[in-house]
Coordinates of C-alpha atoms in Angstrom, one line a residue:
M833 CA -6.6 -36.7 -20.4
A834 CA -7.4 -33.6 -18.7
F835 CA -8.2 -30.2 -20.2
K836 CA -8.9 -26.6 -19.0
L837 CA -11.8 -24.6 -20.0
K838 CA -11.1 -21.0 -20.6
T839 CA -13.1 -18.3 -18.4
L840 CA -16.0 -16.4 -20.0
G841 CA -13.7 -13.2 -19.9
Q842 CA -11.0 -15.1 -21.9
V843 CA -13.3 -16.2 -24.5
L844 CA -15.3 -12.9 -24.8
D845 CA -12.0 -10.8 -24.2
F846 CA -12.9 -9.0 -21.2
S847 CA -11.4 -8.6 -17.7
D848 CA -12.7 -11.2 -15.3
K849 CA -11.1 -9.2 -12.4
Y850 CA -12.9 -5.9 -13.0
S851 CA -16.1 -6.9 -14.7
T852 CA -19.3 -7.6 -12.9
G853 CA -22.9 -8.7 -14.0
D854 CA -23.6 -4.9 -14.3
Y855 CA -21.0 -3.8 -16.6
I856 CA -18.0 -5.4 -18.8
V857 CA -14.5 -4.0 -18.6
K858 CA -11.8 -4.6 -21.1
E859 CA -7.9 -3.9 -20.5
K860 CA -6.2 -2.5 -23.4
K861 CA -3.7 0.2 -24.4
L862 CA -5.2 3.4 -24.4
G863 CA -3.9 6.9 -25.3
K864 CA -1.2 8.8 -23.5
Y865 CA -3.5 10.6 -21.0
T866 CA -6.3 8.2 -20.9
L867 CA -6.8 5.7 -18.0
G868 CA -10.2 4.6 -18.8
E869 CA -13.1 5.4 -20.9
I870 CA -16.5 4.2 -21.8
N871 CA -18.3 3.7 -25.1
P872 CA -21.8 4.2 -26.0
N873 CA -22.6 0.9 -25.5
G874 CA -21.7 1.0 -21.9
V875 CA -18.5 -1.1 -22.1
I876 CA -15.6 0.2 -20.2
D877 CA -11.8 0.3 -21.3
I878 CA -9.0 0.8 -18.8
E879 CA -5.3 1.1 -19.5
K880 CA -3.7 -2.3 -19.1
D881 CA -0.3 -1.0 -18.1
M882 CA -1.1 0.7 -14.7
S883 CA -1.2 -0.5 -11.1
P884 CA -4.3 -2.4 -9.9
A885 CA -5.1 0.4 -7.4
L886 CA -5.3 2.9 -10.6
K887 CA -7.3 0.5 -12.5
R888 CA -9.8 0.3 -9.6
K889 CA -10.1 3.9 -9.6
A890 CA -10.4 4.0 -13.2
V891 CA -13.3 1.5 -13.4
K892 CA -15.1 3.3 -10.5
H893 CA -15.0 6.6 -12.3
E894 CA -16.4 4.9 -15.5
V895 CA -19.0 3.3 -13.8
D896 CA -20.2 6.6 -12.5
H897 CA -20.6 7.6 -16.1
L898 CA -22.4 4.2 -16.9
Y899 CA -24.8 5.1 -14.1
Q900 CA -25.2 8.8 -15.6
M901 CA -26.0 7.1 -18.9
K902 CA -28.3 4.8 -17.5
R903 CA -30.3 7.6 -15.5
G904 CA -30.6 9.5 -18.8
E905 CA -28.2 12.5 -17.5
M906 CA -25.5 11.9 -20.2
R907 CA -24.9 10.1 -23.5
F908 CA -22.7 10.7 -26.6
D909 CA -22.1 9.7 -30.0
H910 CA -19.4 10.5 -32.5
N911 CA -20.6 14.0 -33.2
N912 CA -22.1 15.3 -29.6
Y913 CA -22.3 14.9 -26.1
Y914 CA -25.8 15.3 -24.6
Y915 CA -26.2 16.4 -21.0
K916 CA -29.3 16.9 -18.8
P917 CA -28.3 17.6 -15.1
T918 CA -31.9 17.2 -13.7
P919 CA -34.9 15.4 -15.0
Y920 CA -36.7 18.9 -15.8
S921 CA -33.8 20.7 -17.4
P922 CA -33.4 20.7 -21.2
I923 CA -30.8 18.6 -22.8
Q924 CA -27.5 20.5 -23.5
V925 CA -26.1 19.5 -26.8
I926 CA -22.2 19.8 -26.8
P927 CA -20.4 19.4 -30.2
S928 CA -17.4 16.7 -29.6
S929 CA -15.3 19.0 -31.7
K930 CA -15.8 21.9 -29.2
I931 CA -14.5 19.9 -26.1
D932 CA -11.3 18.1 -24.7
P933 CA -12.6 14.8 -23.3
H934 CA -9.7 15.1 -20.7
D935 CA -11.2 18.3 -19.2
R936 CA -12.3 17.4 -15.6
N937 CA -14.3 20.9 -15.5
L938 CA -16.8 19.4 -17.9
P939 CA -20.3 19.1 -16.1
W940 CA -20.6 15.3 -16.4
E941 CA -17.1 14.9 -14.9
Q942 CA -17.8 17.1 -12.1
D943 CA -20.7 14.7 -11.4
A944 CA -18.6 11.7 -11.6
H945 CA -15.9 13.2 -9.2
K946 CA -18.3 13.8 -6.3

C-alpha cells in the first residue's frame, strides 16, 4: 500500500513555491488594494488570487521590507512604525493611525521601490 507524504509547506500552511530558507510566504485572501504584506515576525502574506508574475513582484517587494527590518531600518507594531534611514540618524516614530499603509510615498516604501 502506497501513501504520499505532504510537503512541509502543506503541513505548516505556507507556499512551497514562493518561500525560501530565508523567509516564509503564505498565500491568502487579503484586502481589496493589498497585494502583499509582512507581519512583525517576518512572515510574508500575498494575495492568493493574482497572477504568478504579480505574486513574484509582491514577494520581492515584501522581502525588501524584510531586509529593512533585519538591518534595523524599519520595524512596526500595532501602534507605531519606527524608521531609521541611516545607522546614525534618530529613530522616527510614526503613529499607525496617522498614515495610510498603502501610501507609496512613505520613506520605507521609497527605499523598497528602488
